Short mmCIF file of C-alpha atoms in Angstrom, two decimals:
data_model
loop_
_atom_site.label_atom_id
_atom_site.label_comp_id
_atom_site.label_asym_id
_atom_site.label_seq_id
_atom_site.Cartn_x
_atom_site.Cartn_y
_atom_site.Cartn_z
CA MET Y 480 0.01 -0.01 -0.02
CA ASN Y 481 1.17 3.53 -0.73
CA ARG Y 482 1.46 6.36 1.78
CA THR Y 483 -1.88 7.92 0.82
CA GLU Y 484 -3.79 4.69 1.40
CA ILE Y 485 -2.10 4.12 4.75
CA ILE Y 486 -3.02 7.68 5.88
CA ALA Y 487 -6.62 7.06 4.73
CA LEU Y 488 -6.74 3.84 6.74
CA ALA Y 489 -5.36 5.59 9.83
CA ARG Y 490 -7.99 8.34 9.43
CA ASP Y 491 -10.76 5.73 9.21
CA ILE Y 492 -9.49 4.03 12.38
CA PHE Y 493 -9.50 7.32 14.27
CA LYS Y 494 -12.97 8.21 12.99
CA GLN Y 495 -14.38 4.84 14.09
CA THR Y 496 -12.60 4.70 17.44
CA TRP Y 497 -12.97 8.09 19.16
CA PRO Y 498 -16.76 7.72 19.79
CA MET Y 499 -16.11 4.37 21.44
CA VAL Y 500 -13.47 5.89 23.76
CA PHE Y 501 -15.99 8.40 25.16
CA GLY Y 502 -18.72 5.77 25.23
CA ILE Y 503 -16.62 3.35 27.31
CA LEU Y 504 -15.55 6.14 29.68
CA SER Y 505 -19.18 7.15 30.19
CA LEU Y 506 -20.26 3.58 30.96
CA MET Y 507 -17.48 3.25 33.50
CA SER Y 508 -18.60 6.56 35.07
CA PHE Y 509 -22.23 5.46 35.50
CA GLN Y 510 -21.18 2.15 37.06
CA LEU Y 511 -18.97 3.92 39.54
CA ALA Y 512 -21.80 6.40 40.29
CA ASP Y 513 -24.23 3.49 40.84
CA SER Y 514 -21.89 1.92 43.38
CA ALA Y 515 -21.33 5.28 45.10
CA PHE Y 516 -25.04 5.92 45.55
CA ILE Y 517 -25.78 2.34 46.67
CA SER Y 518 -22.96 2.48 49.21
CA GLN Y 519 -24.89 5.24 50.99
CA LEU Y 520 -27.78 2.82 51.61
CA GLY Y 521 -25.71 0.64 53.96
CA VAL Y 522 -23.76 -2.58 54.00
CA LEU Y 523 -26.55 -5.03 53.10
CA PRO Y 524 -27.71 -3.29 49.90
CA LEU Y 525 -24.08 -2.96 48.84
CA ALA Y 526 -23.56 -6.65 49.60
CA ALA Y 527 -26.63 -7.51 47.51
CA GLN Y 528 -25.16 -5.64 44.57
CA GLY Y 529 -21.84 -7.44 45.16
CA PHE Y 530 -23.52 -10.85 44.96
CA THR Y 531 -25.20 -9.67 41.73
CA MET Y 532 -21.91 -8.91 40.01
CA PRO Y 533 -20.90 -12.51 39.09
CA LEU Y 534 -24.29 -13.05 37.48
CA GLN Y 535 -23.98 -9.76 35.66
CA MET Y 536 -20.64 -10.94 34.27
CA LEU Y 537 -22.44 -14.02 32.86
CA VAL Y 538 -25.03 -11.86 31.05
CA ILE Y 539 -22.29 -9.54 29.78
CA GLY Y 540 -20.34 -12.54 28.54
CA LEU Y 541 -23.33 -13.73 26.51
CA GLN Y 542 -24.09 -10.28 25.08
CA VAL Y 543 -20.47 -9.57 24.15
CA GLY Y 544 -20.11 -13.02 22.62
CA LEU Y 545 -23.19 -12.52 20.46
CA GLY Y 546 -22.07 -8.96 19.69
CA ILE Y 547 -18.71 -10.21 18.42
CA ALA Y 548 -20.44 -12.82 16.24
CA THR Y 549 -22.84 -10.17 14.94
CA THR Y 550 -20.00 -7.89 13.93
CA ALA Y 551 -17.97 -10.67 12.29
CA VAL Y 552 -20.85 -12.13 10.25
CA ILE Y 553 -22.60 -8.93 9.18
CA SER Y 554 -19.41 -7.07 8.27
CA ARG Y 555 -18.28 -10.05 6.14
CA MET Y 556 -21.69 -10.10 4.39
CA LEU Y 557 -21.32 -6.40 3.64
CA GLY Y 558 -17.82 -6.92 2.32
CA GLN Y 559 -19.26 -9.60 -0.02
CA LYS Y 560 -22.01 -7.14 -1.12
CA LYS Y 561 -24.70 -9.38 0.39
CA ASP Y 562 -26.62 -6.47 1.89
CA ASN Y 563 -29.98 -8.26 2.19
CA ARG Y 564 -28.37 -11.21 3.99
CA ALA Y 565 -26.69 -8.73 6.34
CA ARG Y 566 -30.09 -7.19 7.17
CA GLN Y 567 -31.62 -10.61 7.78
CA ILE Y 568 -28.75 -11.62 10.10
CA GLY Y 569 -29.31 -8.31 11.98
CA GLY Y 570 -32.95 -9.19 12.62
CA LEU Y 571 -32.01 -12.74 13.56
CA VAL Y 572 -29.48 -11.49 16.12
CA ILE Y 573 -32.11 -9.26 17.74
CA ILE Y 574 -34.43 -12.26 18.22
CA MET Y 575 -31.66 -14.66 19.31
CA GLY Y 576 -30.40 -12.12 21.83
CA ALA Y 577 -33.85 -11.30 23.21
CA VAL Y 578 -34.77 -14.99 23.71
CA GLY Y 579 -31.35 -16.05 24.98
CA VAL Y 580 -30.95 -13.38 27.64
CA PHE Y 581 -34.61 -13.74 28.68
CA VAL Y 582 -34.13 -17.48 29.27
CA ILE Y 583 -30.96 -16.86 31.31
CA ALA Y 584 -32.82 -14.19 33.33
CA LEU Y 585 -35.62 -16.68 34.11
CA ILE Y 586 -33.14 -19.38 35.17
CA MET Y 587 -31.35 -16.92 37.46
CA TRP Y 588 -34.62 -15.85 39.08
CA PHE Y 589 -36.00 -19.33 39.74
CA MET Y 590 -32.60 -20.62 40.92
CA ARG Y 591 -31.67 -17.57 42.96
CA GLN Y 592 -31.65 -19.40 46.29
CA GLN Y 593 -29.30 -22.07 45.01
CA ILE Y 594 -27.09 -19.39 43.41
CA LEU Y 595 -26.94 -17.34 46.56
CA THR Y 596 -26.08 -20.39 48.65
CA LEU Y 597 -23.31 -21.29 46.22
CA LEU Y 598 -21.93 -17.73 46.46
CA GLY Y 599 -22.06 -17.91 50.26
CA ALA Y 600 -24.63 -15.16 50.80
CA SER Y 601 -26.00 -14.81 54.33
CA ALA Y 602 -29.73 -15.02 55.05
CA ASP Y 603 -30.07 -11.29 55.80
CA VAL Y 604 -29.13 -10.44 52.19
CA ASN Y 605 -32.00 -12.51 50.72
CA PRO Y 606 -34.76 -9.90 51.23
CA TYR Y 607 -32.71 -7.34 49.30
CA ILE Y 608 -32.03 -9.83 46.50
CA ASN Y 609 -35.72 -10.74 46.24
CA GLN Y 610 -36.64 -7.07 45.91
CA TYR Y 611 -33.71 -6.07 43.66
CA TRP Y 612 -33.40 -8.91 41.14
CA PRO Y 613 -36.72 -8.57 39.24
CA THR Y 614 -35.88 -4.99 38.26
CA TRP Y 615 -32.17 -5.75 37.87
CA LEU Y 616 -32.86 -8.65 35.54
CA CYS Y 617 -35.15 -6.40 33.48
CA SER Y 618 -32.39 -3.79 33.25
CA ALA Y 619 -29.83 -6.49 32.30
CA TRP Y 620 -32.15 -7.68 29.48
CA LEU Y 621 -32.60 -4.14 28.18
CA GLY Y 622 -28.87 -3.49 28.46
CA ALA Y 623 -28.13 -6.61 26.41
CA MET Y 624 -30.70 -5.63 23.75
CA LEU Y 625 -29.15 -2.15 23.52
CA TYR Y 626 -25.71 -3.73 23.11
CA PHE Y 627 -26.98 -5.91 20.19
CA THR Y 628 -28.25 -2.82 18.41
CA TYR Y 629 -24.88 -1.17 18.98
CA SER Y 630 -23.17 -4.24 17.42
CA ILE Y 631 -25.36 -3.93 14.32
CA CYS Y 632 -24.49 -0.25 14.00
CA ARG Y 633 -20.76 -1.01 14.33
CA SER Y 634 -21.07 -3.75 11.72
CA HIS Y 635 -22.25 -1.08 9.25
CA GLY Y 636 -19.35 1.22 10.15
CA ASN Y 637 -21.39 3.56 12.36
CA ASN Y 638 -19.67 3.94 15.72
CA PHE Y 639 -20.83 7.47 16.25
CA LEU Y 640 -24.42 6.61 17.18
CA PRO Y 641 -23.46 3.90 19.72
CA GLY Y 642 -20.83 6.18 21.22
CA ILE Y 643 -23.21 9.09 21.64
CA LEU Y 644 -25.95 6.87 23.05
CA MET Y 645 -23.53 5.30 25.57
CA MET Y 646 -22.74 8.78 26.83
CA ALA Y 647 -26.39 9.92 26.80
CA THR Y 648 -27.79 6.86 28.60
CA SER Y 649 -24.99 7.06 31.18
CA ILE Y 650 -25.69 10.72 31.93
CA ILE Y 651 -29.45 10.00 32.19
CA ASN Y 652 -28.74 7.07 34.52
CA ILE Y 653 -26.52 9.12 36.79
CA ALA Y 654 -29.16 11.90 36.90
CA LEU Y 655 -32.02 9.49 37.69
CA ASP Y 656 -30.14 7.47 40.35
CA PRO Y 657 -30.59 9.90 43.27
CA ILE Y 658 -34.18 10.62 42.25
CA PHE Y 659 -35.31 6.98 42.38
CA ILE Y 660 -32.94 5.83 45.16
CA PHE Y 661 -33.42 8.69 47.62
CA TYR Y 662 -36.28 11.03 46.54
CA PHE Y 663 -38.77 8.21 45.84
CA ASP Y 664 -37.09 6.16 48.59
CA LEU Y 665 -36.83 3.04 46.45
CA GLY Y 666 -33.35 2.21 47.65
CA LEU Y 667 -31.47 -0.50 45.80
CA GLN Y 668 -34.45 -1.16 43.48
CA GLY Y 669 -34.35 2.52 42.49
CA ALA Y 670 -30.87 2.09 40.99
CA ALA Y 671 -32.17 -0.66 38.69
CA ILE Y 672 -35.26 1.43 37.76
CA ALA Y 673 -33.00 4.31 36.81
CA THR Y 674 -31.05 1.95 34.54
CA ILE Y 675 -34.29 0.64 32.97
CA CYS Y 676 -35.41 4.19 32.20
CA SER Y 677 -32.10 5.22 30.64
CA PHE Y 678 -31.77 2.02 28.56
CA SER Y 679 -35.38 2.28 27.44
CA ILE Y 680 -34.74 5.79 26.15
CA GLY Y 681 -31.70 4.46 24.28
CA MET Y 682 -33.83 1.69 22.68
CA PHE Y 683 -36.55 4.20 21.61
CA ILE Y 684 -33.87 6.23 19.87
CA ILE Y 685 -31.81 3.52 18.18
CA LEU Y 686 -34.43 0.96 17.03
CA PRO Y 687 -36.27 3.36 14.68
CA LYS Y 688 -32.88 4.38 13.20
CA LEU Y 689 -31.98 0.74 12.50
CA VAL Y 690 -35.33 0.26 10.75
CA ASN Y 691 -35.10 3.52 8.78
CA LYS Y 692 -31.55 2.74 7.63
CA ASN Y 693 -32.79 -0.76 6.60
CA TRP Y 694 -30.12 -2.46 8.72
CA ILE Y 695 -32.43 -5.10 10.21
CA SER Y 696 -35.06 -7.30 8.56
CA PHE Y 697 -37.42 -9.93 9.94
CA ASP Y 698 -38.32 -11.22 6.48
CA TRP Y 699 -36.41 -14.49 6.56
CA ALA Y 700 -38.09 -16.18 3.58
CA SER Y 701 -34.78 -16.45 1.68
CA LEU Y 702 -32.65 -16.96 4.81
CA PRO Y 703 -31.55 -20.47 5.86
CA VAL Y 704 -32.40 -19.71 9.48
CA TRP Y 705 -30.95 -22.81 11.17
CA LYS Y 706 -27.71 -22.58 9.15
CA SER Y 707 -27.41 -18.89 10.01
CA ILE Y 708 -27.99 -19.56 13.74
CA LYS Y 709 -25.23 -22.21 13.66
CA GLU Y 710 -22.95 -19.76 11.82
CA VAL Y 711 -23.49 -17.07 14.47
CA ASN Y 712 -23.25 -19.56 17.33
CA ALA Y 713 -19.91 -20.93 16.02
CA ILE Y 714 -18.36 -17.55 16.72
CA MET Y 715 -20.52 -16.57 19.71
CA THR Y 716 -19.77 -19.57 21.95
CA PRO Y 717 -15.95 -19.35 21.90
CA ALA Y 718 -16.16 -15.56 22.16
CA MET Y 719 -18.43 -15.82 25.19
CA MET Y 720 -16.06 -18.30 26.83
CA GLY Y 721 -13.18 -15.92 26.14
CA GLN Y 722 -15.12 -13.13 27.93
CA LEU Y 723 -15.62 -15.32 31.03
CA LEU Y 724 -11.94 -16.24 31.40
CA PRO Y 725 -10.60 -12.90 32.71
CA PRO Y 726 -12.91 -12.83 35.77
CA LEU Y 727 -11.90 -16.38 36.55
CA ALA Y 728 -8.21 -15.52 36.27
CA SER Y 729 -8.79 -12.46 38.44
CA VAL Y 730 -10.08 -14.74 41.24
CA PHE Y 731 -6.86 -16.81 41.10
CA VAL Y 732 -4.62 -13.71 41.12
CA THR Y 733 -6.54 -12.26 44.07
CA LYS Y 734 -5.96 -15.52 45.98
CA ILE Y 735 -2.20 -15.24 45.27
CA VAL Y 736 -2.12 -11.59 46.40
CA ALA Y 737 -4.31 -12.27 49.45
CA VAL Y 738 -1.46 -14.31 51.01
CA PHE Y 739 0.35 -11.00 51.59
CA GLY Y 740 -2.54 -9.35 53.50
CA ALA Y 741 -5.53 -7.06 53.08
CA ALA Y 742 -3.38 -4.04 52.22
CA ALA Y 743 -1.86 -5.95 49.30
CA VAL Y 744 -5.33 -6.86 47.99
CA ALA Y 745 -6.55 -3.27 48.35
CA GLY Y 746 -3.47 -1.86 46.59
CA TRP Y 747 -3.65 -4.47 43.82
CA ALA Y 748 -7.39 -3.75 43.23
CA MET Y 749 -6.85 -0.02 43.06
CA ALA Y 750 -3.85 -0.25 40.77
CA SER Y 751 -5.83 -2.59 38.50
CA ARG Y 752 -8.56 0.04 38.19
CA ILE Y 753 -5.98 2.60 37.18
CA GLU Y 754 -4.62 0.14 34.64
CA PHE Y 755 -8.10 -0.33 33.20
CA PHE Y 756 -8.36 3.41 32.52
CA THR Y 757 -5.03 3.39 30.65
CA LEU Y 758 -6.42 0.64 28.36
CA VAL Y 759 -9.56 2.52 27.37
CA VAL Y 760 -8.27 3.40 23.90
CA VAL Y 761 -7.26 -0.24 23.30
CA LEU Y 762 -10.70 -1.37 24.45
CA ALA Y 763 -12.29 1.10 22.03
CA LEU Y 764 -10.07 -0.25 19.25
CA THR Y 765 -11.21 -3.80 20.00
CA MET Y 766 -14.74 -2.54 19.22
CA SER Y 767 -13.97 -0.35 16.20
CA LEU Y 768 -11.40 -2.59 14.45
CA PRO Y 769 -13.46 -5.80 13.90
CA PRO Y 770 -16.10 -4.28 11.50
CA MET Y 771 -13.30 -2.86 9.33
CA VAL Y 772 -11.41 -6.16 9.29
CA GLY Y 773 -14.64 -8.07 8.66
CA ARG Y 774 -15.54 -6.05 5.58
CA LEU Y 775 -12.04 -6.38 4.16
CA TYR Y 776 -12.17 -10.11 4.88
CA GLY Y 777 -15.47 -10.37 3.02
CA ALA Y 778 -13.86 -8.50 0.11
CA LYS Y 779 -10.81 -10.82 0.32
CA ASP Y 780 -8.48 -7.84 0.63
CA CYS Y 781 -5.75 -9.28 2.84
CA THR Y 782 -3.24 -6.57 1.94
CA LYS Y 783 -5.39 -3.95 3.64
CA ILE Y 784 -6.09 -6.26 6.60
CA ILE Y 785 -2.35 -6.60 7.22
CA SER Y 786 -1.81 -2.86 6.90
CA LEU Y 787 -4.76 -2.03 9.12
CA VAL Y 788 -3.64 -4.40 11.87
CA LYS Y 789 -0.05 -3.14 11.65
CA ILE Y 790 -1.18 0.47 12.00
CA VAL Y 791 -3.28 -0.32 15.05
CA VAL Y 792 -0.58 -2.41 16.73
CA ILE Y 793 2.12 0.25 16.26
CA PHE Y 794 -0.22 2.98 17.49
CA SER Y 795 -1.17 0.91 20.57
CA LEU Y 796 2.46 0.18 21.41
CA LEU Y 797 3.42 3.85 21.10
CA LEU Y 798 0.41 5.09 23.08
CA GLN Y 799 0.96 2.59 25.94
CA ALA Y 800 4.63 3.48 26.04
CA ILE Y 801 3.75 7.15 26.50
CA LEU Y 802 1.18 6.29 29.21
CA ALA Y 803 3.72 4.02 30.92
CA ALA Y 804 6.21 6.88 31.03
CA LEU Y 805 3.58 9.22 32.53
CA LEU Y 806 2.59 6.65 35.16
CA PHE Y 807 6.28 6.12 36.00
CA VAL Y 808 6.68 9.87 36.67
CA PHE Y 809 3.43 10.27 38.59
CA ALA Y 810 3.37 6.90 40.38
CA ALA Y 811 4.07 8.37 43.83
CA PRO Y 812 1.47 11.20 43.65
CA LEU Y 813 -1.16 8.79 42.33
CA ALA Y 814 -0.47 6.27 45.09
CA SER Y 815 -0.89 9.00 47.67
CA PHE Y 816 -4.06 10.28 46.05
CA PHE Y 817 -5.82 6.87 45.94
CA SER Y 818 -4.93 5.76 49.45
CA ALA Y 819 -3.82 7.20 52.80
CA ASP Y 820 -2.46 3.85 54.00
CA SER Y 821 1.30 3.57 53.56
CA GLN Y 822 1.18 -0.19 52.78
CA VAL Y 823 -1.49 0.25 50.15
CA GLN Y 824 0.46 3.17 48.69
CA SER Y 825 3.56 1.01 48.41
CA VAL Y 826 1.68 -1.66 46.38
CA ILE Y 827 0.16 0.92 44.04
CA TYR Y 828 3.51 2.64 43.60
CA GLN Y 829 5.37 -0.53 42.69
CA TYR Y 830 2.58 -1.64 40.39
CA LEU Y 831 2.54 1.67 38.47
CA LEU Y 832 6.31 1.62 38.07
CA LEU Y 833 6.48 -1.85 36.48
CA VAL Y 834 3.21 -3.23 35.09
CA PRO Y 835 2.38 -0.36 32.62
CA ILE Y 836 5.66 -1.18 30.78
CA SER Y 837 3.93 -4.34 29.56
CA LEU Y 838 0.52 -2.89 28.73
CA GLY Y 839 1.45 -2.27 25.13
CA SER Y 840 2.01 -5.98 24.73
CA LEU Y 841 -1.23 -6.74 26.58
CA GLY Y 842 -2.99 -4.38 24.17
CA VAL Y 843 -1.59 -6.31 21.24
CA CYS Y 844 -2.97 -9.51 22.75
CA MET Y 845 -6.43 -7.98 23.15
CA LEU Y 846 -6.41 -6.68 19.59
CA MET Y 847 -5.35 -10.01 18.15
CA VAL Y 848 -8.33 -11.70 19.86
CA SER Y 849 -10.64 -9.19 18.14
CA VAL Y 850 -8.91 -9.59 14.79
CA CYS Y 851 -9.11 -13.40 14.88
CA ASN Y 852 -12.81 -13.24 15.67
CA SER Y 853 -13.28 -10.85 12.74
CA LEU Y 854 -11.49 -13.31 10.48
CA GLU Y 855 -14.01 -15.96 11.67
CA MET Y 856 -11.32 -17.84 13.64
CA PRO Y 857 -13.11 -17.93 17.02
CA MET Y 858 -11.25 -20.98 18.28
CA ARG Y 859 -7.92 -19.28 17.64
CA ALA Y 860 -9.20 -16.18 19.45
CA LEU Y 861 -10.24 -18.40 22.39
CA LEU Y 862 -6.83 -20.13 22.30
CA ILE Y 863 -5.11 -16.74 22.55
CA SER Y 864 -7.31 -15.73 25.50
CA THR Y 865 -6.74 -19.06 27.25
CA LEU Y 866 -2.95 -19.12 26.71
CA ARG Y 867 -2.65 -15.50 27.75
CA LEU Y 868 -4.19 -16.14 31.14
CA PHE Y 869 -3.35 -19.76 31.95
CA LEU Y 870 0.07 -20.12 30.33
CA CYS Y 871 1.64 -16.65 30.10
CA TYR Y 872 0.08 -14.82 33.07
CA LEU Y 873 -1.03 -16.95 36.08
CA PRO Y 874 1.87 -19.44 36.11
CA VAL Y 875 4.43 -16.59 35.79
CA VAL Y 876 2.74 -14.58 38.50
CA TRP Y 877 2.70 -17.60 40.85
CA ILE Y 878 6.32 -18.58 40.18
CA ALA Y 879 7.48 -14.95 40.65
CA SER Y 880 5.49 -14.70 43.88
CA GLN Y 881 7.35 -17.78 45.20
CA LEU Y 882 10.70 -16.18 44.30
CA TRP Y 883 10.18 -12.54 45.26
CA LEU Y 884 6.99 -12.50 47.34
CA LEU Y 885 4.61 -9.53 46.69
CA GLU Y 886 7.08 -7.68 44.49
CA GLY Y 887 7.31 -10.92 42.51
CA VAL Y 888 3.54 -10.84 41.84
CA ILE Y 889 3.99 -7.42 40.24
CA ILE Y 890 7.06 -8.55 38.27
CA GLY Y 891 5.17 -11.67 37.21
CA ALA Y 892 2.24 -9.59 35.97
CA MET Y 893 4.63 -7.47 33.87
CA LEU Y 894 6.38 -10.50 32.37
CA GLY Y 895 3.11 -12.36 31.82
CA ASN Y 896 1.63 -9.45 29.82
CA ALA Y 897 4.80 -9.18 27.74
CA LEU Y 898 4.75 -12.89 26.89
CA ALA Y 899 1.03 -12.73 26.09
CA GLY Y 900 1.57 -10.08 23.42
CA LEU Y 901 4.34 -12.04 21.72
CA MET Y 902 2.29 -15.21 21.81
CA ALA Y 903 -0.81 -13.51 20.42
CA TRP Y 904 1.11 -11.89 17.57
CA SER Y 905 2.71 -15.22 16.65
CA LEU Y 906 -0.64 -17.06 16.57
CA TYR Y 907 -2.23 -14.23 14.51
CA TYR Y 908 0.65 -14.26 12.03
CA HIS Y 909 0.49 -18.02 11.54
CA ALA Y 910 -3.29 -17.81 11.10
CA ILE Y 911 -2.82 -15.27 8.30
CA LYS Y 912 0.03 -17.33 6.85
CA LYS Y 913 -2.25 -20.34 6.38
CA MET Y 914 -4.51 -18.26 4.11
CA LYS Y 915 -1.80 -18.32 1.48
CA PRO Y 916 0.80 -21.06 0.92
CA ALA Y 917 3.46 -18.78 -0.51
CA VAL Y 918 4.16 -16.40 2.32
CA PRO Y 919 7.67 -15.22 3.18
CA GLU Y 920 9.08 -16.30 6.51
CA ILE Y 921 8.70 -13.87 9.39
CA GLU Y 922 11.06 -10.97 9.00
CA PRO Y 923 10.58 -7.98 11.29
CA VAL Y 924 7.70 -8.84 13.62
CA LEU Y 925 5.35 -6.21 12.23
CA LYS Y 926 6.02 -6.76 8.47
CA PRO Y 927 4.11 -9.70 7.06
CA ASN Y 928 3.40 -9.15 3.35
CA LEU Y 929 0.46 -11.00 1.89
CA ASP Y 930 -1.98 -10.80 -0.96
CA LEU Y 931 -5.03 -12.86 -0.13
CA LYS Y 932 -6.85 -11.83 -3.29
CA THR Y 933 -4.20 -13.55 -5.40
CA SER Y 934 -4.27 -16.68 -3.28
CA ARG Y 935 -8.04 -16.88 -3.29
CA GLY Y 936 -8.11 -16.66 -7.05
CA LYS Y 937 -5.78 -19.63 -7.51
#
């Protein structure tokens, strides 16, 4: 590709990504605000929300898995100029998502006592759960439906509308929280009602737009429905499993850190939150990149796929390097700002000095998962996620903790992230290499040179 085409690709990436950055930040803000308001209600309501979180992760895993599959399949159809099939898949996804999340919500409600017992909830939390869960499950269903519509928009290259709606619904939610929680004295249930109202407004805005733009269709006369469901499910299931792995790995890491005391756990948790904010742009790229890759894959334009991925990887590495340098400089002030306890400060300080160095590599790993899903290689994406956590990260963290105690956990996290990025890039490269027999051996890590169109024509 020439310089002009590369600049055009970079411009498209920026255009598709910046709305997602603000959208993700706004979602994080409303979740923090929810927790802050609920914390004022007392320990038991906050505990009830805490016991809800693992179940919420399950719903999010399903919706993100189906969202990934939606983006991969629809964007490929658009790349192949099969616009009517793309519309039909969009309608099918809406129905699949609505039924799937509804069934999970029913199972959670009717098995709530068994679930709470398994999670170790005390009897005094049950009344709050019984009051909270009907409205929370409704809000979770609406949130999933809204996410599916966002996925359809992104598949068609429109990230602006989802980004704006993420910000708008988050602002509405934050504004309604104190009204329902305190003014109407609905307590914990009021937080869920505020979310229902904000998500409903989002649905009333976005659904008519999807219909007007002719992006969804429920006329499936020419659609092999069962075959299409299997096609979507083939990507959705591994993607959903990949989404559920990080929370599981987080439990194991917390157990390792907990050996060194409560201050270590508190410091680790706070530093991890800071880390999450530094990865917001990468998270946005994992949402904006797949539709672009999917359309190019449908058009069999591997040259542009390689260039696009290379641009995003180089940008992510440079951005995270800059952020790592800033965190290195401001590690001490940040540690003091987030905690008054000297032991907690020490953990945050050491974490911010070392772990951000490896976040560029972690970003590459996250991006490669998204790219592989876009190339309809969900099992390879799941393999990358699994190896990242259970080969590169957890074993290294544990071994380092045995050698250097708490500081070793931090060193292990840094090394694990670095290994994960190299592993992910290698698996991505070899996946691309299989698309064409005559591919040169790996030269510089970021310079594979392929022409899938030529290979497909042979």
